[in-house]
Coordinates of C-alpha atoms in Angstrom, one line a residue:
X1 CA -0.1 -0.2 0.0
X2 CA 1.7 3.1 -1.3
X3 CA 1.3 6.8 0.3
X4 CA 3.0 8.6 -2.2
X5 CA 2.0 11.9 -5.0
X6 CA -1.5 10.8 -6.6
X7 CA -2.5 11.4 -10.1
X8 CA -5.5 13.0 -10.8
X9 CA -6.1 12.0 -14.5
X10 CA -9.5 10.6 -13.2
X11 CA -10.2 10.9 -9.2
X12 CA -13.4 10.0 -7.8
X13 CA -14.7 11.4 -5.3
X14 CA -16.5 10.3 -2.5
X15 CA -17.8 13.3 -0.8
X16 CA -20.9 13.3 1.3
X17 CA -20.6 16.7 3.0
X18 CA -23.1 17.8 5.8
X19 CA -25.0 20.2 3.7
X20 CA -24.9 17.2 1.0
X21 CA -26.1 14.7 3.2
X22 CA -30.3 15.1 2.2
X23 CA -29.0 16.1 -1.3
X24 CA -31.4 13.6 -3.6
X25 CA -29.5 14.4 -7.0
X26 CA -26.1 15.8 -7.8
X27 CA -24.7 17.2 -11.6
X28 CA -21.7 16.2 -13.1
X29 CA -18.8 18.3 -15.3
X30 CA -15.2 17.9 -15.9
X31 CA -13.3 20.3 -13.5
X32 CA -9.2 20.9 -14.1
X33 CA -9.2 17.5 -15.4
X34 CA -10.1 15.6 -12.3
X35 CA -13.6 13.9 -12.1
X36 CA -15.3 14.4 -8.7
X37 CA -17.8 12.1 -7.5
X38 CA -20.0 12.6 -5.0
X39 CA -22.1 9.9 -3.0
X40 CA -25.1 11.4 -0.9
X41 CA -27.7 9.8 2.1
X42 CA -30.8 9.9 1.2
X43 CA -34.0 8.3 1.7
X44 CA -33.1 5.8 -1.3
X45 CA -29.8 5.6 -2.6
X46 CA -28.8 7.6 -5.4
X47 CA -26.6 7.1 -8.1
X48 CA -22.9 7.9 -8.2
X49 CA -22.3 10.9 -10.4
X50 CA -20.3 14.0 -11.4
X51 CA -20.5 17.0 -9.4
X52 CA -19.9 20.4 -11.1
X53 CA -17.5 21.5 -8.5
X54 CA -15.6 20.9 -5.6
X55 CA -17.1 23.0 -2.1
X56 CA -14.2 22.2 -0.5
X57 CA -10.2 22.3 -1.4
X58 CA -8.2 19.4 -1.9
X59 CA -5.7 18.5 0.8
X60 CA -3.2 15.5 0.6
X61 CA -4.1 13.4 3.9
X62 CA -2.2 14.3 6.9
X63 CA -0.1 11.9 9.0
X64 CA 1.9 9.0 8.6
X65 CA 2.8 5.6 9.3
X66 CA 6.4 6.0 10.8
X67 CA 9.5 3.2 10.5
X68 CA 8.0 -0.1 9.6
X69 CA 7.8 -2.6 13.0
X70 CA 8.5 0.8 15.1
X71 CA 5.5 2.7 14.3
X72 CA 2.4 0.0 14.0
X73 CA 3.8 -1.0 17.5
X74 CA 4.1 2.3 19.1
X75 CA 0.3 3.1 17.8
X76 CA -0.8 -0.1 18.8
X77 CA 0.6 0.7 23.2
X78 CA -1.1 4.1 22.8
X79 CA -4.0 2.9 21.4
X80 CA -4.2 0.7 24.2
X81 CA -2.6 1.8 27.5
X82 CA -0.3 5.3 27.2
X83 CA -3.8 7.3 25.6
X84 CA -6.9 4.9 25.6
X85 CA -9.1 4.7 22.7
X86 CA -11.0 7.7 22.6
X87 CA -7.9 9.8 23.4
X88 CA -6.0 8.0 20.9
X89 CA -7.8 9.9 18.1
X90 CA -9.0 12.9 19.4
X91 CA -5.0 13.4 20.2
X92 CA -4.6 13.2 16.2
X93 CA -7.3 15.5 15.3
X94 CA -5.9 17.9 17.8
X95 CA -2.2 17.0 16.3
X96 CA -3.0 17.3 12.9
X97 CA -6.0 20.1 12.5
X98 CA -7.7 17.1 10.6
X99 CA -10.9 14.3 11.2
X100 CA -9.1 12.4 8.1
X101 CA -5.3 11.2 8.8
X102 CA -3.4 8.4 8.9
X103 CA -2.2 6.2 11.2
X104 CA -2.1 2.2 12.3
X105 CA -4.6 0.6 13.4
X106 CA -4.5 -2.4 15.9
X107 CA -3.1 -5.3 16.1
X108 CA -0.4 -4.6 14.2
X109 CA 2.9 -7.2 14.1
X110 CA 2.4 -9.4 14.0
X111 CA -1.6 -10.2 13.3
X112 CA -2.1 -8.3 10.8
X113 CA 0.5 -7.5 7.3
X114 CA -0.4 -3.9 6.7
X115 CA -1.9 -2.0 9.8
X116 CA -1.9 1.1 7.6
X117 CA -5.3 3.1 7.3
X118 CA -6.3 6.5 6.5
X119 CA -9.2 7.2 9.0
X120 CA -12.7 9.0 8.7
X121 CA -13.9 10.6 11.7
X122 CA -16.8 12.9 11.5
X123 CA -20.6 12.6 9.8
X124 CA -19.2 13.7 6.0
X125 CA -16.6 11.5 5.4
X126 CA -17.8 8.6 7.5
X127 CA -20.4 7.0 5.4
X128 CA -18.1 6.5 2.1
X129 CA -17.2 3.6 4.1
X130 CA -21.0 2.1 3.3
X131 CA -20.6 2.2 -0.2
X132 CA -19.7 -0.8 -2.4
X133 CA -19.5 1.1 -5.3
X134 CA -16.4 3.0 -4.1
X135 CA -15.2 0.5 -1.0
X136 CA -14.4 -3.3 -1.0
X137 CA -15.7 -5.0 2.3
X138 CA -13.8 -8.3 1.6
X139 CA -13.2 -9.9 4.5
X140 CA -12.9 -6.4 6.4
X141 CA -15.4 -7.8 9.5
X142 CA -12.7 -7.2 11.7
X143 CA -10.4 -4.5 10.6
X144 CA -7.0 -5.0 9.4
X145 CA -6.8 -8.7 9.9
X146 CA -9.1 -12.1 9.1
X147 CA -9.7 -14.6 11.8
X148 CA -9.1 -17.9 10.7
X149 CA -11.8 -19.4 8.9
X150 CA -11.1 -22.6 11.2
X151 CA -12.9 -20.7 13.7
X152 CA -16.4 -21.1 11.5
X153 CA -16.2 -24.2 10.0
X154 CA -14.1 -23.7 7.2
X155 CA -16.9 -21.2 6.2
X156 CA -16.0 -17.6 4.8
X157 CA -19.1 -16.4 6.6
X158 CA -21.8 -13.6 5.0
X159 CA -19.6 -10.8 7.5
X160 CA -16.5 -11.7 5.7
X161 CA -17.7 -11.7 2.3
X162 CA -18.5 -8.5 -0.3
X163 CA -21.7 -8.0 -1.8
X164 CA -19.7 -8.6 -5.2
X165 CA -19.0 -12.5 -4.2
X166 CA -21.6 -14.8 -5.4
X167 CA -22.2 -16.2 -2.4
X168 CA -23.0 -13.3 -0.8
X169 CA -26.5 -12.5 -1.9
X170 CA -28.0 -16.4 -1.1
X171 CA -26.9 -15.8 2.6
X172 CA -28.1 -12.9 3.4
X173 CA -31.2 -13.9 1.7
X174 CA -31.1 -16.9 3.9
X175 CA -30.6 -14.7 7.1
X176 CA -33.8 -12.3 6.0
X177 CA -36.1 -16.0 5.2
X178 CA -34.9 -16.8 9.0
X179 CA -36.0 -13.2 10.6
X180 CA -38.9 -13.0 9.1
X181 CA -40.5 -17.0 9.3
X182 CA -40.5 -16.2 12.9
X183 CA -41.5 -13.3 13.4
X184 CA -44.5 -13.3 15.0
X185 CA -42.9 -15.3 18.3
X186 CA -40.3 -12.0 18.6
X187 CA -42.4 -10.3 20.9
X188 CA -44.0 -13.2 23.2
X189 CA -40.7 -15.4 23.7
X190 CA -39.1 -11.6 24.6
X191 CA -41.5 -11.0 26.9
X192 CA -41.8 -14.3 28.4
X193 CA -37.3 -14.5 28.8
X194 CA -36.9 -11.2 29.9
X195 CA -40.3 -11.0 32.8
X196 CA -38.0 -14.3 34.2
X197 CA -34.6 -12.0 34.0
X198 CA -36.3 -9.2 36.4
X199 CA -37.9 -11.6 38.7
X200 CA -34.3 -13.6 38.9
X201 CA -32.8 -9.8 39.5
X202 CA -35.4 -8.7 42.3
X203 CA -35.0 -12.3 44.3
X204 CA -31.0 -11.5 44.2
X205 CA -31.5 -7.9 44.6
X206 CA -33.4 -8.8 47.6
X207 CA -31.0 -11.3 49.3
X208 CA -27.4 -9.3 48.6
X209 CA -29.1 -5.7 48.1
X210 CA -27.3 -5.7 43.9
X211 CA -28.4 -8.0 41.5
X212 CA -25.4 -8.3 38.4
X213 CA -27.3 -7.6 35.0
X214 CA -24.4 -9.1 32.6
X215 CA -24.5 -12.4 33.3
X216 CA -28.1 -13.0 33.1
X217 CA -28.8 -10.5 30.4
X218 CA -26.0 -13.5 28.9
X219 CA -28.0 -16.3 29.4
X220 CA -31.5 -14.6 28.6
X221 CA -30.2 -13.4 25.6
X222 CA -29.2 -16.6 23.9
X223 CA -32.4 -18.1 25.5
X224 CA -34.8 -16.1 23.8
X225 CA -32.8 -15.9 20.5
X226 CA -32.9 -20.2 20.1
X227 CA -36.7 -20.2 21.2
X228 CA -37.9 -17.0 19.0
X229 CA -35.9 -17.8 15.9
X230 CA -36.0 -22.0 15.8
X231 CA -38.5 -22.5 18.5
X232 CA -35.9 -24.0 20.6
X233 CA -35.0 -24.0 24.6
X234 CA -31.6 -24.5 24.9
X235 CA -32.1 -25.9 28.4
X236 CA -33.6 -28.7 27.1
X237 CA -30.7 -29.4 24.6
X238 CA -27.3 -31.0 25.0
X239 CA -25.3 -27.6 25.2
X240 CA -28.0 -26.9 28.5
X241 CA -26.9 -22.9 29.3
X242 CA -23.8 -23.3 28.3
X243 CA -23.9 -21.0 25.4
X244 CA -22.9 -17.9 26.4
X245 CA -19.8 -18.7 28.3
X246 CA -18.6 -20.7 24.6
X247 CA -19.9 -18.2 23.0
X248 CA -17.9 -15.4 24.8
X249 CA -14.5 -18.7 24.7
X250 CA -14.8 -18.4 20.9
X251 CA -15.5 -14.8 20.3
X252 CA -12.0 -14.4 22.3
X253 CA -9.7 -15.9 19.9
X254 CA -11.0 -14.2 16.8
X255 CA -11.4 -10.7 18.9
X256 CA -8.3 -11.1 21.1
X257 CA -6.3 -8.9 19.4
X258 CA -8.3 -5.9 19.5
X259 CA -9.1 -6.6 23.2
X260 CA -7.7 -5.7 26.6
X261 CA -8.0 -8.4 29.7
X262 CA -7.0 -6.4 32.3
X263 CA -3.7 -8.4 32.6
X264 CA -0.3 -6.4 33.0
X265 CA 0.5 -4.1 29.8
X266 CA 3.5 -5.6 28.3
X267 CA 2.3 -9.3 29.3
X268 CA -1.4 -9.1 27.8
X269 CA 0.2 -7.0 24.2
X270 CA 2.8 -10.3 23.6
X271 CA 0.1 -13.2 24.3
X272 CA -3.0 -11.3 22.6
X273 CA -2.4 -8.9 20.7
X274 CA 0.9 -10.4 19.2
X275 CA -0.3 -13.2 17.7
X276 CA -3.7 -15.3 17.3
X277 CA -4.8 -17.7 19.6
X278 CA -4.7 -21.3 17.9
X279 CA -8.3 -22.2 17.1
X280 CA -7.8 -26.0 18.5
X281 CA -8.0 -24.6 21.6
X282 CA -12.0 -23.7 21.1
X283 CA -12.7 -25.9 18.3
X284 CA -14.9 -28.8 21.2
X285 CA -16.6 -25.9 22.2
X286 CA -17.2 -24.5 18.8
X287 CA -18.5 -27.7 17.6
X288 CA -21.4 -27.9 20.2
X289 CA -22.2 -24.7 19.4
X290 CA -22.1 -25.6 15.4
X291 CA -24.5 -29.4 16.8
X292 CA -27.0 -27.3 18.6
X293 CA -28.4 -25.0 15.5
X294 CA -27.9 -27.8 13.0
X295 CA -30.1 -29.8 15.1
X296 CA -32.6 -26.8 16.0
X297 CA -32.7 -25.4 12.7
X298 CA -34.9 -27.1 11.0
X299 CA -37.0 -25.9 8.1
X300 CA -34.7 -23.0 7.4
X301 CA -31.8 -25.1 6.9
X302 CA -34.6 -26.3 4.4
X303 CA -34.7 -22.7 3.0
X304 CA -30.6 -22.8 2.9
X305 CA -31.0 -25.9 0.2
X306 CA -34.0 -23.8 -1.6
X307 CA -31.1 -21.2 -2.4
X308 CA -28.5 -23.6 -2.9
X309 CA -26.5 -22.9 0.2
X310 CA -24.8 -26.6 1.5
X311 CA -26.4 -27.6 5.3
X312 CA -23.0 -27.3 6.1
X313 CA -22.6 -23.4 5.2
X314 CA -26.0 -22.8 6.4
X315 CA -24.9 -24.0 10.1
X316 CA -21.7 -22.5 9.9
X317 CA -23.4 -18.8 9.0
X318 CA -26.3 -19.3 11.6
X319 CA -23.4 -20.0 14.7
X320 CA -21.9 -16.7 13.8
X321 CA -25.1 -14.6 12.8
X322 CA -26.7 -15.3 16.2
X323 CA -23.5 -16.0 18.4
X324 CA -21.5 -14.0 17.1
X325 CA -23.4 -10.9 15.6
X326 CA -26.9 -11.2 17.5
X327 CA -26.0 -12.6 20.7
X328 CA -22.7 -10.6 20.9
X329 CA -24.5 -7.7 20.0
X330 CA -27.2 -7.8 22.7
X331 CA -24.8 -8.3 25.4
X332 CA -23.2 -4.8 24.2
X333 CA -26.4 -3.0 23.6
X334 CA -28.3 -4.0 26.4
X335 CA -26.0 -3.0 29.2
X336 CA -25.3 0.1 27.7
X337 CA -29.5 1.3 27.1
X338 CA -29.6 0.1 31.1
X339 CA -26.8 2.4 31.8
X340 CA -27.6 5.3 30.2
X341 CA -31.5 5.2 30.7
X342 CA -30.4 4.1 34.4
X343 CA -28.3 7.7 34.6
X344 CA -30.4 9.9 33.2
X345 CA -33.0 9.7 36.3
X346 CA -36.1 9.3 37.7
X347 CA -37.7 12.1 35.4
X348 CA -36.7 10.2 32.4
X349 CA -38.1 6.9 34.4
X350 CA -41.1 8.8 34.9
X351 CA -41.8 9.9 31.2
X352 CA -41.3 6.4 29.8
X353 CA -43.5 4.7 32.2
X354 CA -46.1 6.9 31.2
X355 CA -45.9 6.5 27.8
X356 CA -45.9 3.0 27.7
X357 CA -48.1 2.0 29.9
X358 CA -50.2 4.5 28.3
X359 CA -49.6 2.8 24.9
X360 CA -50.4 -0.9 26.2
X361 CA -53.1 0.2 27.3
X362 CA -54.5 1.7 24.8
X363 CA -53.6 -1.2 22.4
X364 CA -55.9 -3.9 25.4
X365 CA -53.3 -4.2 27.5
X366 CA -50.7 -6.4 24.6
X367 CA -47.3 -5.2 24.2
X368 CA -47.8 -5.2 19.9
X369 CA -45.6 -3.5 17.0
X370 CA -48.2 -1.1 16.3
X371 CA -48.2 0.4 19.9
X372 CA -44.3 0.5 19.7
X373 CA -43.7 1.9 16.3
X374 CA -46.9 4.4 16.4
X375 CA -47.0 5.0 20.3
X376 CA -43.5 5.0 21.5
X377 CA -41.8 8.1 20.0
X378 CA -39.4 8.3 23.7
X379 CA -39.0 4.9 24.1
X380 CA -37.4 5.4 20.3
X381 CA -36.0 7.7 20.9
X382 CA -33.8 6.7 23.9
X383 CA -33.0 3.5 21.7
X384 CA -31.6 5.1 19.1
X385 CA -29.6 7.9 21.1
X386 CA -28.2 4.9 22.9
X387 CA -27.2 3.0 19.5
X388 CA -25.8 7.0 18.7
X389 CA -24.0 7.4 21.8
X390 CA -22.6 3.6 22.1
X391 CA -22.8 1.7 18.7
X392 CA -22.0 -1.6 19.7
X393 CA -19.9 -2.4 16.9
X394 CA -17.4 0.9 17.0
X395 CA -15.1 0.4 13.8
X396 CA -15.5 0.1 10.2
X397 CA -13.6 -0.8 7.2
X398 CA -13.3 -0.9 3.6
X399 CA -10.9 -1.1 1.0
X400 CA -10.7 1.9 -1.7
X401 CA -11.5 0.7 -5.2
X402 CA -10.4 3.7 -7.2
X403 CA -8.5 6.7 -6.8
X404 CA -10.4 8.9 -5.2
X405 CA -10.9 12.2 -3.3
X406 CA -13.2 11.5 0.1
X407 CA -14.5 15.2 1.0
X408 CA -14.8 16.3 5.1
X409 CA -16.8 19.0 6.4
X410 CA -13.6 21.5 5.4
X411 CA -11.8 19.3 2.7
X412 CA -11.2 17.4 0.3
X413 CA -8.4 14.5 0.9
X414 CA -6.9 12.7 -1.9
X415 CA -6.9 8.8 -1.7
X416 CA -5.4 6.0 -4.2
X417 CA -6.9 2.4 -5.0
X418 CA -6.0 0.0 -2.6
X419 CA -5.6 2.0 0.6
X420 CA -7.6 0.3 3.5
X421 CA -10.2 3.4 5.0
X422 CA -11.1 3.6 8.7
X423 CA -14.5 4.8 10.7
X424 CA -14.5 5.0 14.4
X425 CA -18.1 5.3 14.4
X426 CA -18.2 7.0 18.1
X427 CA -16.3 10.1 16.6
X428 CA -19.0 10.4 13.4
X429 CA -21.8 10.1 15.4
X430 CA -21.1 12.4 18.2
X431 CA -20.0 15.1 15.4
X432 CA -20.6 18.4 16.9
X433 CA -21.3 19.7 13.1
X434 CA -24.1 17.9 13.2
X435 CA -25.3 17.0 16.9
X436 CA -26.2 19.7 19.8
X437 CA -24.8 18.5 23.0
X438 CA -23.2 15.8 20.8
X439 CA -21.5 14.3 23.8
X440 CA -24.2 13.9 25.8
X441 CA -26.8 11.3 26.1
X442 CA -30.1 13.8 25.3
X443 CA -32.9 11.1 25.5
X444 CA -35.8 13.1 23.5
X445 CA -33.3 13.2 21.0
X446 CA -34.7 11.9 17.8
X447 CA -38.5 12.6 18.7
X448 CA -40.8 14.9 16.6
X449 CA -39.8 15.7 12.9
X450 CA -37.0 17.2 13.3
X451 CA -35.4 14.6 15.6
X452 CA -36.4 12.3 13.0
X453 CA -34.3 14.1 10.3
X454 CA -31.3 13.5 12.3
X455 CA -31.4 9.6 12.0
X456 CA -29.8 9.7 8.8
X457 CA -26.6 10.1 11.3
X458 CA -27.0 7.7 13.1
X459 CA -24.8 4.3 12.0
X460 CA -24.2 1.6 13.9
X461 CA -25.9 -1.0 11.7
X462 CA -23.3 -0.3 8.8
X463 CA -25.2 2.0 6.6
X464 CA -27.6 4.8 7.8
X465 CA -30.6 4.0 10.1
X466 CA -32.9 6.0 7.2
X467 CA -32.0 3.1 5.4
X468 CA -32.6 -0.7 5.1
X469 CA -30.4 -3.5 4.6
X470 CA -30.3 -5.5 0.9
X471 CA -28.6 -8.2 -0.5
X472 CA -26.5 -5.6 -2.6
X473 CA -24.6 -3.7 0.7
X474 CA -23.5 -4.5 4.0
X475 CA -26.1 -3.7 6.3
X476 CA -26.5 -5.7 9.3
X477 CA -29.4 -8.3 8.1
X478 CA -30.9 -7.9 11.6
X479 CA -31.0 -4.1 11.4
X480 CA -34.5 -3.9 12.3
X481 CA -34.5 -6.9 15.1
X482 CA -32.0 -4.9 16.6
X483 CA -33.7 -2.0 17.3
X484 CA -37.0 -3.6 18.4
X485 CA -35.5 -5.9 20.5
X486 CA -33.6 -2.8 22.4
X487 CA -37.3 -1.3 22.4
X488 CA -38.6 -4.6 24.0
X489 CA -36.0 -4.4 26.5
X490 CA -37.6 -0.5 27.5
X491 CA -41.2 -1.7 27.5
X492 CA -40.5 -4.2 29.4
X493 CA -38.8 -2.4 32.2
X494 CA -40.9 0.3 32.8
X495 CA -44.3 -1.8 32.5
X496 CA -42.2 -3.3 35.7
X497 CA -40.8 -0.6 37.3
X498 CA -41.5 3.1 38.1
X499 CA -38.0 3.6 38.1
X500 CA -34.4 1.8 39.1
X501 CA -31.2 2.5 40.2
X502 CA -27.8 1.1 39.0
X503 CA -23.5 0.8 39.9
X504 CA -21.6 1.0 36.8
X505 CA -18.2 -1.0 36.2
X506 CA -16.6 -1.4 32.4
X507 CA -15.9 -4.9 30.9
X508 CA -13.8 -6.3 28.2
X509 CA -16.6 -5.7 25.7
X510 CA -18.4 -2.4 27.4
X511 CA -20.1 -2.1 30.5
X512 CA -20.6 -3.8 33.7
X513 CA -23.9 -2.9 35.2
X514 CA -25.3 -3.7 38.8
X515 CA -29.1 -3.2 40.2
X516 CA -29.1 -1.4 43.4
X517 CA -32.8 -0.8 43.3
X518 CA -35.8 -1.7 41.8
X519 CA -38.9 0.6 42.5
X520 CA -41.8 -1.5 41.1
X521 CA -44.7 0.0 38.9
X522 CA -47.4 2.0 41.4
X523 CA -49.4 3.0 38.5

C-alpha cells in the first residue's frame, strides 16, 4: 500500500458533506481534468455521478505511519495503554487539525500484515465506508486482519464477503428468511424470557442488596434468540446453559487482538495482540454450538437448500450470525441501554413509564408492534440515542476501489485505489457539526419531525438508520430486529418498574451494570 503522490487524471470523489447529506440529486462536469464524484445519503440510494465543482479545498491526507514495525507498535501501545482508544483518536485530530489522517490501527505486528489506514472521523466522510461502489468489504469485518476460517467451520461466513461475491446474496437472503419466518414469536418470547430475568434480578436484589445484570442478560439473550428464532429452549438440549460461556471464549479467539483484559500491559500485549490464539483450543466448544444449530434449525435449513447453500455452510453462518453478531451485539447494547437510562434518572423514568403504560393500555393491555411504532416516540428515541452514543460495533473498514477524493466538512483528501479506509463510529455519530450537545445522552433527541431528520446520522448497523439492509449492501441483516428488541427491553423495564438505580463498571466489550434498586410500578 503506497502513500505516494496521486495522479489526478481521473479521480472519483466520495464526498458527503453535512449540507449534502440530504441531497437527492447531483450534477456533473469535468473540473481541471479531475473527475469529482460525490455520494449522498437519502431515503433511497442515489447513483453516483460527477458534481460540477468541489466546495472545499483538496488536500493530501495528513499523518504518517512511522518506520516499519516501530510505527505500528508505537500506535498499538498508545491505543491500548498510553492514551486509550478515544483519546488516541482525539489527540491526532488535534495534532493534524483534521478528522481525516493516516495512522496504524491495531493489532499490527504480527497479526495484521498491513496496519496502515486512513481514518475517517466525522459524519461527512464516514459514510463513504458504506458505499460498495467505492469501497470493497472483502475480509474486512474485523479490520486489518481476518481470523482463521478454522473458527467458522472452514467457511468465509457472510460477514466477511463483499456484495460482489456470488455467495453473499443467497446467504443474506437466508438470514432475511430466518427473521421473517419467526417474526410472530419475537414479542411473546421476549416477554417470557426477559420477564423471568427481571424476576430473578428482584430475588437477587432482595438477598444481596444488588444484582448483576450482565450475566443473567447474557443467558436471557441466548435463550430468547433460540426460542424466538428456532422454537428451541437450549436448556432442554445437550447444550444446556453453557452457550454464553462457549460463545465468549470463541469470540475471544477472534477478537483477542482488539481487546484488553486487564492483564499487565506488556504481558497482555505479547499474549493477546502479537499472535492469534490457536483455533484448536476452542474447536470442541465451537462444535457444540454448531451441533445445537444443526439440530434446531429444521425448516430454516430447508430454505438454505432451496437457495443453493449447503447444510454445512448454512449451519456455520447461523452460528456466526446468531452467536457472534446478534448475541454479541445484545450483550453489549442491553447493558449500555440500562446504563444510560439508569444514569438519566427518575424524571426520564417517569416519562417512559407513562408513555409505555398508556400505549399498552390503549392496545388492549398487550405489547404490540403497532403500539411500539406509533405510540412510543420517547422509547424509540432513547434506543436510537443509545445506538448513537455507544454503537455496539464501533469500527468499520473498506478498501478503496478507485483513486478518489474523500470529503470531510472542511476539505477533500486524496486517496489511492487499494488504500484501507477506517472509521471510528463514536466520533462520527458524536460529530458536533451535526449534533447539539453531541457528547451528552439526550433522551428525546430523535422525537418529532426535526429529530427524525437526524436519524440519517445514526449508523450503528453499517449503514444509516434511514436505509434498509439488502443483498447489495453490507448493512446488518438484523438491523430492524435489534432496534425492536432494544425497544422491548425498555418496555419490559417500565411496565414493571417506576424507576431503578444502578452501579456501573467496565468489561472487555462494554459496560458492567449492577441493579441497586428496582421500584415496582405504582400506576
